[in-house]
Each structure stands twice: as structure tokens, then as C-alpha cells.
């Protein structure tokens, strides 16, 4: 089969690989019909996630058709059209049974701290991902769902990570009616989070980024007020001013470890890899922009090492920090309702559809933010 | 009279009323009641996850699978991509066997192994006659097909300040290798000439 393969920082290509075999009785092999590239993949692509091995296939957002099932699979049959959450989880451990699907204890041998995800380095369990023609899906009776007939493919694929993560991000803000919510980052996760904040009754939603075309999308898709942080000497002070010097009730970090806005922080963390946890610029801005006793929801991805977070202000202000890898399938029933009711059309953020054979261009366009790119999809050849 | 705004018991008021927001934004307030938020209670018992086992069957271990020392045993299911090999593999195995996830040394060794792994694979790609090609593999061609200039000029982008570092990160090791090869070859030629 054809598969995207990582060749070292900033380099990927398509190679011929074997179709993955069934390794466990509850595995399924899924023929991928549509995959996506996620902001998280950029952290791998830039060489920021430790133990990202050359030869690995990335991709954790995908839909497809069941090709083969293991001997213990009861809920799926070959031919079923399925959407698969990015989390790989057993459904039976202490954590899964309590809904922490992103924190399964039975699927990531490499790390206790990290859950398992498709195509997300050995730090996330060493599973090959779905930017390929076929992918191994462990615990086929637990993660995947049949795609409802009424749902279109681009909605389905964005519902496997980016959209539920944004929605979960808004929930982690514990928004009450009339709250002022600031979302840092106007990528797919931030845009879905901003849109979801309204569902929870926010009174004002502000989105911050430095890419004008994404901020335009934030106004259009997420009905948000927007700020380009490069246009203000001090974005934190600006947030204080716009809230009558009170601060926001809630801030959502949808940026993660490659945050821009402070040259030194970005270069030491994202380029020179000296702050192994990543650049905490957006998180620090969040800490300084919320009011005392406010809440911060961290959806942005960070590395497993230290970084320069302003813990002092976090404590002095009595801020509540809520964060996790999104338990995707827990979000689905309610999100499906919202899609059906027309409250949300997740596929609206898709801007690019890249053939698998052009995967290198796809990564570059998304990484360098060319051509108005917000959400790129990957279309495998054999469909 | 001074405006005492944030120094009283009231929050600064919101400009738009709920009625206005409901009109303007599809679904505004649909999940106002936390009961409607699927993850409002973070730890919540899940009756039916689809799992029909108490503990999963064990996936056969086809090679000694590296695992975190913070795990009591190998997890019943694990990834099988890219088994560790060569020097990078030895470093990774050592680090997994030696350090907990709390130790910086563990992660720094992985970072080192990652760089060595890239080097090993570049060398192998030449030996296998499927050489790495930094031009096609970085996708820079899209700079010309997808408005590289127009996407940057006249924008207020913060990343323009450090994007010039990207080619150095990608090409630096190649240039160093080429330079090293050139110096080595010259020394060899000089010594052969006596
Ligand atoms: N928790 C989860 O389950 C989960 C799931 C998916 C993605 N993520 C993480 O969410 C983050 C965002 O993902 P995405 O797909 O939207 O990525 P993305 O790269 O498309 O978006 C990030 C955005 O942040 C902007 N940005 C950079 N520095 C900023 C700053 N200082 N302030 C404000 N904005 C800034 C960028 O310009 C970009 O638009 C990533 O870190 C990803 O790893 C987490
Ligand atoms: Zn993702
Ligand atoms: Zn589990």
C-alpha cells in the first residue's frame, strides 16, 4: 500500500509499505477513505516530539471502510463505513470506564503519562497512522462508530479530533452564562472551541492569532471578536482594557508548544528545542489575561519536558486549570445532535484536499500557513 | 464621578443580551445547562464502552518490546511501528529501561536518538538507492504553486521573523555532511599526492 512516511524534521514522503496485519483478536484493518492533517502532526513534523522515528506513518484523524476484522470483533463487519476517534483505548481499564478515553492504561507501553493515538510517535504508543491506504485499528469494538447515513464525509472526518477537541476545550472552561471567553489560536481547534463557547452561553467570545485570514474565519465561522496580536504592543494589556480592566472569565489555549509572539521563547523552544516542553507564550498570555479566580482550558499540545510557565501568577490569581486529551467518543452523541440541528457544520473549516501522493506539499502548505490553509484533508489513492 | 467598574461587586456588563445572542448565533445556550455537556463531570462511569472483557487478551510480543519503567508490565496492546534498530535503537532501549518519565535524561536521550535515527536513515536511503531528496520531501515546491509570496507579503505574521531558520534546520546537516565529505576527500587526495 501507499503510505506517508516521516523522513526527519520537515521531511515526509510517500512509500510502499505492507498492508498492516491483524495483531490482536480485537483489531480491525480499515481502508482509509479520508484522513486529515492536524496541528498536532506539525509538532511531529517539526521534530519536537521525542521518540518520533523515521519511517513512521502519521495521521490520527480519519474515516474509512472496514477491510478485515479480528476473531473477537463483534460490532463491526467488513464493508462498514466507520469514523474512528484519534484515541486508541481499551474501554475496560479504570480510566476508560470513567470516560478518560484519552488516558487509557492498556494501550501505550511507552509511557504511563500519555494515552495512545494513531500515528503519533512512540511517545504516544508507536502505532502507525492513517495518512495511508490502510491502518490497523486496535479495539475495534470500542473506538470506531458506523458513520450515520445523514452525515457527510468531511463532517465525519473533522469529528474524529479537531471538532470534538474544540468542543471539549470549551467545556473545560466551565463557562457560565454571560462569561467572557478568550480563545488563543485560530486554527481548527481554536475555531471549534470559539464556536462551542457560544453553545455554552458565553456572553463574549474573543479570538487571538497573528494570521489575518484565520481571524477572518473566526469572525465568520465562530462569530467572534478578533485581535491580531502583532498589532498590539502588549496583547495582555489589550485584553485587560477590553474587559474594563477586569480580565476574562475563561481563556482557552488552542495553540500549544509552537506558540509565536515572543521570538526568544519560540526559537529556544520550537527551533532549537532547548525548552523540551515547548514555547508557553500563549499559555502565559492566558494566565495573565483571565481574571482572578478564572479558568483556563489547555487544549494545546506540549512536549513531555519542562517549559517556562508562569506558575506564580497561576497560583496568585487562584486560576483553575482544566486540560486533557479529548475523549472523542464521549462528545459524539451531543455533537451529532448539534450537527443535525444545524448549530455546527464541522466540515466548513476544510480548505485543502491533498492527494496522498502530494503529502509533502500538504504538510508544507499547512505548516507554513500558505494559501489560506486552515484544515487540510488527505485523500488516499486507492478509493 | 469616577467609573468604579471592576472595583464593585458587579462584573462589567456584557453589551449583548441573551435574546440578541440567541438571535445572532445558531444554538446559543443549547448547552448552558452542564447536564447537556458530555464532559462536564470529568470522571463519569461509562456503562457500555463496547469492551466485552474485563482485561483485554494479550497481543503477541514478536520482539522484546520497549516499555516505560513506570508500567508494571507490558500493556496488553501496543504499537508495532518501527522497532528500534542500530545506534538510535540502542539509545532508546537504554533510556526506556533506565529512566522514569520524570527524568529529563530520558527525554534528552530520545531527542539525541531522534537526530541519530534521521542520520542513519539518510545514509541507508542512499545505500538502498531510494535517496532522501530534501527538495521533494520538504514540499517547498508548493511555495510556487500555493502563493508562497502572497501568503506572506503585507500580512501581519509573527512567524516571518523565524521562518528563515527553517531551511537552515533542514539543510544545515546536509551542508555540514557535504562540507565534511569535501574536506575529507581533499585530505585524501593531498595525502595520495604525498
Ligand atoms: N487536547 C487534544 O485532545 C488535542 C487535539 C487536537 C489538537 N490539539 C492541539 O491543539 C493545538 C492546535 O491545533 P490546531 O490543529 O488548531 O493547530 P494549528 O497549528 O492549525 O493552530 C494553531 C494556531 O495558533 C496560532 N498561534 C501561534 N502562536 C500564537 C499565540 N502566541 N497566540 C495566539 N495564537 C497563536 C497559529 O498562528 C495557528 O493559527 C495543537 O497544539 C494541537 O497539538 C490537542
Ligand atoms: Zn489531532
Ligand atoms: Zn483503557
XYZ file of C-alpha atoms and ligand atoms in Angstrom:
623
model
C 0.000 0.000 0.000
C 0.985 3.661 -0.272
C 1.706 5.429 2.992
C 3.028 8.761 4.196
C 6.380 8.283 5.904
C 8.380 10.631 8.173
C 11.969 11.134 6.995
C 13.279 13.533 9.672
C 12.341 17.123 10.661
C 10.392 18.948 7.909
C 10.647 15.941 5.583
C 7.997 13.404 4.576
C 7.429 11.239 1.531
C 5.158 8.501 0.237
C 6.472 4.954 0.321
C 5.278 1.467 -0.412
C 4.501 -0.404 2.863
C 2.839 -3.724 3.679
C -0.863 -3.598 4.479
C -0.876 -3.857 8.301
C -1.780 -7.311 9.667
C -4.193 -8.143 12.483
C -2.037 -8.206 15.642
C -4.740 -8.818 18.229
C -8.146 -10.557 18.126
C -9.997 -7.255 18.597
C -8.137 -5.444 15.790
C -9.698 -4.292 12.568
C -7.912 -3.216 9.423
C -9.572 -0.165 7.920
C -9.178 1.053 4.346
C -8.821 4.807 4.726
C -11.120 6.905 2.546
C -10.305 10.310 4.015
C -7.717 11.486 6.536
C -6.671 14.904 7.828
C -3.525 16.667 8.937
C -3.820 18.108 12.452
C -1.916 20.901 14.175
C -0.591 18.126 16.417
C 1.031 16.488 13.384
C 3.040 19.678 12.897
C 4.733 19.131 16.267
C 5.898 15.732 14.975
C 6.775 17.105 11.542
C 8.976 19.773 13.117
C 10.800 17.141 15.158
C 9.507 18.363 18.522
C 8.035 15.176 19.944
C 10.678 12.893 21.474
C 10.914 9.373 20.026
C 9.438 10.189 16.643
C 11.038 7.525 14.463
C 11.977 7.837 10.826
C 9.710 5.516 8.861
C 6.623 6.203 10.937
C 3.306 6.960 9.229
C 1.405 9.867 10.822
C -2.330 10.562 10.828
C -4.890 10.281 13.622
C -7.986 11.848 12.068
C -9.640 9.508 9.577
C -12.671 7.703 8.263
C -12.729 4.561 6.143
C -14.236 1.197 5.325
C -13.643 -1.924 7.420
C -11.451 -4.249 5.387
C -10.816 -7.112 7.805
C -11.704 -7.895 11.428
C -10.018 -9.994 14.115
C -11.626 -13.075 15.647
C -13.163 -11.350 18.689
C -14.702 -8.348 16.906
C -18.484 -8.291 17.389
C -19.655 -4.804 16.499
C -18.128 -4.293 13.046
C -18.107 -6.155 9.749
C -16.064 -5.796 6.595
C -17.693 -3.150 4.430
C -18.883 -0.959 7.333
C -18.140 2.752 6.876
C -16.566 3.942 10.085
C -15.288 7.070 11.786
C -12.506 6.425 14.281
C -11.646 8.618 17.310
C -7.973 9.586 17.483
C -7.687 7.893 20.884
C -6.665 4.227 20.962
C -8.286 2.818 24.109
C -9.377 -0.468 25.618
C -12.742 0.511 27.109
C -12.127 -1.622 30.200
C -9.398 -0.091 32.389
C -10.082 2.150 35.396
C -9.549 5.245 33.256
C -11.640 4.173 30.246
C -14.512 3.052 32.484
C -14.632 6.578 33.888
C -14.674 8.220 30.496
C -10.991 9.173 30.281
C -10.663 7.663 26.814
C -7.603 9.784 26.120
C -5.813 8.305 29.130
C -6.156 4.545 28.625
C -3.744 2.462 30.687
C -3.676 -0.551 28.359
C -2.548 0.808 25.018
C 0.615 2.898 25.449
C 3.504 0.711 26.556
C 5.992 3.532 26.045
C 4.555 5.944 28.573
C 2.325 5.855 31.599
C 1.573 9.580 31.329
C 0.477 9.642 27.721
C -2.544 7.957 26.141
C -2.255 6.167 22.803
C -3.004 7.847 19.470
C -2.710 6.745 15.868
C 0.482 7.776 14.122
C 1.721 9.946 16.919
C 5.295 8.822 17.620
C 6.362 6.231 20.158
C 5.665 8.727 22.894
C 2.003 8.032 22.081
C 2.425 4.266 21.769
C 4.199 3.581 18.473
C 1.157 2.923 16.279
C 1.301 3.696 12.575
C -1.240 6.272 11.482
C -3.849 6.770 8.818
C -2.276 9.018 6.192
C -2.079 5.808 4.200
C -4.318 3.424 2.313
C -4.825 1.080 5.273
C -4.474 1.345 9.030
C -4.628 -1.034 11.967
C -7.432 -0.112 14.381
C -6.981 -1.753 17.813
C -10.065 -2.381 19.969
C -12.400 -2.234 17.012
C -15.394 -2.879 19.289
C -14.587 0.205 21.379
C -13.413 3.207 19.357
C -14.953 3.228 15.873
C -18.600 4.020 15.096
C -20.547 3.461 11.894
C -20.953 6.803 10.129
C -24.627 7.831 10.292
C -26.251 7.895 6.846
C -27.107 11.566 7.079
C -23.554 12.686 7.870
C -21.220 13.836 5.146
C -17.629 12.641 4.939
C -15.919 15.953 5.645
C -18.065 16.462 8.757
C -17.266 12.902 9.846
C -13.505 13.229 9.464
C -13.370 16.554 11.339
C -15.423 14.894 14.089
C -12.621 12.398 14.805
C -10.458 15.008 16.582
C -10.421 18.733 15.805
C -14.114 19.485 16.332
C -14.675 17.393 19.473
C -11.418 18.768 20.885
C -12.623 22.345 20.413
C -15.984 21.447 21.937
C -14.296 19.682 24.845
C -11.989 22.700 25.226
C -14.991 24.953 25.752
C -16.411 22.518 28.333
C -13.119 22.554 30.216
C -13.607 26.318 30.589
C -16.693 25.656 32.775
C -18.446 28.554 31.066
C -21.491 30.087 32.777
C -23.988 32.409 31.129
C -22.510 35.724 30.078
C -18.860 34.749 30.541
C -16.145 36.495 28.563
C -14.097 33.811 26.794
C -10.739 34.389 25.105
C -9.525 31.735 22.684
C -5.823 31.783 21.859
C -5.211 30.301 18.400
C -7.490 30.422 15.350
C -6.514 27.023 13.994
C -9.213 24.362 13.673
C -9.193 23.572 17.408
C -9.480 27.226 18.412
C -12.210 27.945 15.868
C -14.324 24.996 17.023
C -13.712 25.991 20.638
C -14.833 29.561 19.964
C -17.987 28.361 18.228
C -18.681 25.907 21.054
C -18.274 28.583 23.737
C -21.490 30.179 22.440
C -23.339 26.861 22.766
C -22.472 27.010 26.457
C -23.845 30.506 26.826
C -20.785 32.746 26.582
C -21.558 36.467 26.504
C -18.483 37.457 24.539
C -16.001 35.382 22.551
C -12.633 36.846 21.577
C -10.151 35.037 19.313
C -6.439 35.902 19.149
C -3.942 34.879 16.435
C -1.442 36.527 14.100
C -2.822 35.156 10.842
C -5.365 37.599 9.423
C -7.019 35.017 7.184
C -7.703 32.787 10.159
C -9.052 35.682 12.189
C -11.408 36.430 9.323
C -12.627 32.834 9.628
C -13.056 33.368 13.367
C -15.429 36.258 12.681
C -17.328 34.361 10.012
C -17.455 30.800 11.372
C -17.245 31.477 15.108
C -18.983 34.896 15.279
C -16.051 36.095 17.393
C -14.336 39.416 18.013
C -10.749 39.131 16.847
C -7.340 40.538 17.699
C -4.140 40.153 15.692
C -1.545 40.173 18.471
C 1.162 41.624 16.225
C -0.920 44.811 16.023
C -0.706 45.478 19.761
C 2.418 46.161 21.758
C 1.024 44.191 24.690
C -1.848 41.845 23.993
C -2.386 41.082 27.682
C -2.913 44.751 28.471
C -5.252 44.999 25.491
C -7.341 42.172 26.953
C -7.487 43.991 30.266
C -8.638 47.162 28.517
C -11.345 45.450 26.514
C -12.751 43.840 29.684
C -12.840 47.129 31.594
C -9.659 46.070 33.450
C -11.457 43.065 34.926
C -9.948 40.231 32.891
C -11.706 37.431 31.053
C -13.610 34.738 32.920
C -12.223 31.954 30.776
C -9.236 31.503 28.467
C -8.646 28.581 26.123
C -5.150 27.697 24.908
C -5.595 26.232 21.412
C -2.021 26.957 20.364
C 0.380 24.600 22.106
C 4.128 24.194 22.061
C 4.974 26.183 18.943
C 3.421 29.426 20.098
C 4.702 32.557 18.419
C 4.730 36.088 19.704
C 7.930 36.051 21.729
C 10.876 35.474 19.435
C 13.194 34.180 22.152
C 10.661 31.732 23.584
C 9.693 30.445 20.138
C 13.219 29.996 18.876
C 14.574 28.359 22.031
C 11.605 26.009 22.242
C 10.400 25.258 18.733
C 13.564 25.713 16.706
C 16.497 24.934 18.996
C 14.476 22.536 21.151
C 16.044 23.903 24.333
C 12.733 24.070 26.184
C 11.680 20.475 25.791
C 8.103 21.192 26.811
C 7.703 23.848 24.144
C 7.021 27.561 23.915
C 4.486 28.570 26.579
C 3.773 32.042 25.148
C 0.058 31.510 24.598
C -0.425 29.744 27.922
C 1.342 32.596 29.736
C -0.826 35.134 27.937
C -3.850 33.117 29.026
C -2.657 33.141 32.632
C -2.220 36.909 32.532
C -5.495 37.636 30.693
C -8.015 35.828 32.871
C -9.474 37.417 35.945
C -8.580 36.266 39.429
C -10.409 33.002 40.160
C -10.868 32.427 36.429
C -10.491 29.209 34.460
C -8.011 28.178 31.784
C -8.601 25.277 29.473
C -5.465 23.938 27.827
C -6.061 22.052 24.573
C -2.711 22.956 23.004
C -0.186 20.128 22.850
C 3.113 20.341 24.741
C 6.180 18.126 24.953
C 6.938 15.920 27.959
C 9.707 18.165 29.342
C 9.792 21.470 31.220
C 8.910 24.908 29.889
C 8.788 28.419 31.341
C 5.197 28.611 32.568
C 4.219 31.493 34.872
C 3.268 29.316 37.776
C 3.436 32.270 40.161
C 0.561 34.154 38.553
C -1.335 30.909 38.146
C -1.280 30.492 41.905
C -1.578 34.128 42.940
C -4.688 34.536 40.820
C -6.280 31.309 42.012
C -6.724 30.097 38.480
C -8.311 26.713 37.771
C -6.531 24.783 35.049
C -8.520 22.168 33.157
C -6.917 20.144 30.455
C -6.754 16.741 28.792
C -6.540 14.844 25.572
C -10.098 14.953 24.339
C -12.145 11.783 24.969
C -13.618 11.993 21.480
C -16.337 9.374 21.559
C -17.872 10.847 24.700
C -18.555 14.024 22.731
C -20.207 12.349 19.756
C -23.871 11.883 20.721
C -24.300 15.521 21.732
C -22.176 16.846 18.861
C -24.125 14.741 16.365
C -27.291 16.460 17.678
C -25.712 19.855 17.159
C -24.689 18.983 13.605
C -28.178 17.673 12.842
C -29.810 20.772 14.308
C -27.620 22.950 12.140
C -25.854 24.519 15.121
C -22.484 23.465 13.754
C -21.116 22.325 10.387
C -17.649 20.945 11.181
C -16.669 20.404 7.533
C -16.804 24.170 6.936
C -13.212 24.560 8.078
C -11.787 22.259 5.401
C -9.764 24.340 2.953
C -7.499 21.827 1.161
C -7.882 18.288 -0.169
C -4.431 16.854 -0.851
C -3.849 13.585 -2.727
C -1.706 11.230 -0.635
C 0.959 11.307 -3.354
C 1.389 15.060 -2.680
C 1.656 14.704 1.079
C 4.926 16.683 1.280
C 3.242 19.726 -0.268
C 0.263 19.249 2.040
C 2.484 19.399 5.121
C 4.400 22.399 3.863
C 1.265 24.377 2.989
C -0.272 23.711 6.416
C 2.968 24.252 8.310
C 3.978 27.477 6.541
C 0.317 28.632 6.556
C 0.188 29.201 2.796
C -2.800 29.725 0.555
C -5.309 30.440 3.328
C -4.913 26.930 4.716
C -6.969 26.053 7.786
C -7.788 22.339 7.639
C -6.133 20.120 5.025
C -7.529 16.671 4.237
C -5.554 13.809 2.746
C -7.153 11.686 0.044
C -5.542 8.241 -0.307
C -5.227 6.974 -3.842
C -6.966 3.599 -3.718
C -10.556 4.743 -3.233
C -17.618 60.928 39.256
C -15.133 58.207 38.510
C -16.217 54.993 36.868
C -15.653 52.353 39.540
C -16.360 49.448 37.142
C -14.341 46.426 38.221
C -13.970 47.615 41.842
C -17.551 46.883 42.859
C -19.435 43.613 43.381
C -20.677 43.676 39.777
C -18.843 42.451 36.740
C -18.582 44.857 33.833
C -21.801 44.342 31.858
C -21.952 42.437 28.570
C -23.031 44.523 25.596
C -25.409 41.967 24.093
C -28.451 40.495 25.821
C -29.084 36.709 25.762
C -32.035 37.351 23.430
C -29.820 39.168 20.976
C -27.146 36.434 21.173
C -29.731 33.707 20.643
C -30.878 35.552 17.527
C -27.414 36.070 16.132
C -25.734 32.741 16.942
C -27.168 29.355 15.941
C -27.570 27.181 19.019
C -26.551 29.861 21.547
C -27.047 28.448 25.041
C -28.041 24.936 23.896
C -25.521 23.541 26.379
C -25.990 26.187 29.032
C -27.080 23.520 31.489
C -23.997 21.431 32.357
C -26.233 18.350 32.195
C -26.043 18.708 28.436
C -22.247 18.856 28.387
C -20.844 15.365 27.835
C -17.647 16.016 29.795
C -18.950 18.401 32.445
C -18.333 15.676 35.007
C -14.842 14.689 34.081
C -14.822 11.244 35.655
C -18.120 9.582 34.916
C -18.860 5.870 34.902
C -19.320 4.525 31.358
C -21.598 1.519 31.366
C -21.206 0.436 27.757
C -17.888 1.174 26.114
C -18.125 -1.765 23.696
C -15.494 -3.720 25.631
C -16.606 -7.312 26.300
C -13.709 -8.264 28.539
C -12.512 -7.349 31.985
C -8.908 -7.377 30.889
C -8.034 -7.497 27.170
C -6.409 -10.522 25.583
C -2.672 -10.049 25.175
C -1.167 -9.158 21.828
C 1.750 -11.491 20.987
C 5.121 -9.857 21.634
C 7.152 -10.542 18.495
C 10.308 -8.800 19.678
C 11.309 -7.550 23.118
C 9.027 -4.525 23.146
C 10.499 -1.475 24.891
C 8.278 -0.074 27.612
C 8.200 2.605 30.265
C 9.573 1.527 33.657
C 6.545 3.324 35.089
C 4.408 0.482 33.759
C 4.205 -2.608 35.931
C 4.165 -4.811 32.818
C 3.929 -4.600 29.064
C 0.472 -3.286 28.148
C -1.794 -5.936 26.560
C -1.888 -3.969 23.300
C 0.931 -1.898 21.851
C 2.137 -0.326 18.607
C 4.401 -2.247 16.256
C 5.725 0.545 14.034
C 9.490 0.994 13.533
C 11.145 -1.417 16.005
C 14.316 0.147 17.450
C 17.469 -0.625 15.498
C 21.092 0.426 15.192
C 22.652 3.010 17.482
C 19.478 5.103 17.783
C 17.626 1.942 18.804
C 20.224 1.055 21.418
C 19.966 4.535 22.944
C 16.184 4.368 23.011
C 16.155 0.921 24.613
C 18.644 2.042 27.226
C 16.631 5.121 28.045
C 13.359 3.197 28.331
C 14.966 0.600 30.574
C 16.814 3.059 32.785
C 14.750 6.194 33.468
C 11.256 7.045 34.647
C 9.174 9.580 32.753
C 10.030 12.102 35.447
C 13.698 12.213 34.479
C 14.922 14.761 31.949
C 17.708 12.388 30.905
C 15.118 10.017 29.464
C 13.698 12.632 27.141
C 17.011 14.196 26.214
C 18.309 10.770 25.206
C 15.253 10.353 22.981
C 15.937 13.728 21.385
C 19.510 12.620 20.720
C 18.361 9.259 19.355
C 15.907 11.043 17.057
C 18.715 13.037 15.439
C 20.908 9.936 15.092
C 17.943 7.991 13.682
C 17.451 10.647 10.976
C 21.137 10.480 10.096
C 21.171 6.661 9.988
C 18.155 6.614 7.739
C 19.536 9.240 5.374
C 22.659 7.133 4.933
C 20.592 3.998 4.418
C 18.393 5.741 1.871
C 21.455 6.283 -0.317
C 22.630 2.696 0.078
C 19.177 1.414 -0.845
C 19.054 3.661 -3.883
C 15.957 5.430 -2.628
C 17.859 8.551 -1.587
C 16.230 11.224 0.521
C 15.524 14.283 -1.546
C 15.310 17.424 0.580
C 13.570 19.314 -2.238
C 10.653 16.944 -2.817
C 10.394 15.800 0.805
C 10.055 19.291 2.243
C 7.274 20.131 -0.201
C 8.840 23.538 -0.895
C 7.515 23.258 -4.450
C 4.200 24.414 -3.003
C 5.794 27.819 -2.352
C 5.400 28.364 -6.111
C 2.056 26.615 -6.644
C 0.319 27.888 -3.489
C 1.153 31.576 -3.246
C 4.276 31.471 -1.074
C 4.818 35.193 -1.539
C 1.256 36.407 -1.459
C 0.634 34.397 1.729
C 3.359 36.374 3.468
C 3.665 39.833 1.924
C 1.661 42.577 3.554
C 0.405 40.228 6.283
C 0.960 40.767 9.988
C 2.537 37.395 10.554
C 4.761 36.821 13.586
C 6.353 33.705 12.117
C 8.097 35.565 9.292
C 10.841 36.526 11.749
C 11.959 32.954 12.270
C 10.871 31.152 9.098
C 14.283 31.908 7.542
C 15.669 29.477 10.164
C 13.725 26.555 8.674
C 15.965 25.988 5.640
C 18.977 26.081 7.956
C 17.438 23.400 10.178
C 16.685 21.248 7.140
C 19.738 21.932 5.007
C 22.289 22.533 7.784
C 23.081 18.874 8.460
C 23.279 18.213 4.705
C 25.616 21.142 4.131
C 27.757 20.011 7.078
C 27.903 16.466 5.699
C 28.768 17.712 2.215
C 31.429 20.044 3.655
C 32.874 17.235 5.747
C 32.983 14.919 2.723
C 34.714 17.610 0.679
C 37.356 18.292 3.321
C 37.897 14.544 3.788
C 38.256 13.978 0.051
C 40.765 16.821 -0.259
C 42.851 15.465 2.588
C 42.795 12.049 0.936
C 43.818 13.483 -2.431
C 46.567 15.567 -0.778
C 47.940 12.580 1.115
C 47.876 10.421 -2.021
C 49.831 13.115 -3.844
C 52.307 12.978 -0.982
N -6.038 18.126 23.590
C -6.316 17.471 22.478
O -7.018 16.464 22.511
C -5.835 17.988 21.174
C -6.383 17.503 19.992
C -6.016 18.092 18.790
C -5.077 19.103 18.772
N -4.518 19.520 19.933
C -3.536 20.609 19.963
O -4.218 21.834 19.746
C -3.319 22.769 19.169
C -3.973 23.464 17.993
O -4.281 22.540 16.961
P -4.716 23.079 15.513
O -4.982 21.907 14.647
O -5.766 24.101 15.664
O -3.306 23.741 15.062
P -2.872 24.973 14.155
O -1.408 24.935 14.063
O -3.655 24.983 12.880
O -3.334 26.251 15.011
C -2.549 26.930 15.946
C -2.804 28.422 15.772
O -2.199 29.149 16.830
C -1.703 30.367 16.302
N -0.738 30.951 17.238
C 0.608 30.787 17.317
N 1.104 31.463 18.363
C 0.055 32.092 18.960
C -0.074 32.934 20.116
N 1.001 33.251 20.876
N -1.302 33.393 20.447
C -2.406 33.070 19.706
N -2.339 32.260 18.610
C -1.127 31.777 18.253
C -1.159 29.945 14.964
O -0.990 31.058 14.091
C -2.238 28.981 14.482
O -3.244 29.633 13.755
C -2.063 21.995 18.811
O -1.072 22.226 19.797
C -2.501 20.554 18.885
O -1.450 19.686 19.249
C -4.885 18.983 21.129
Zn -5.113 15.966 16.277
Zn -8.348 1.713 28.786
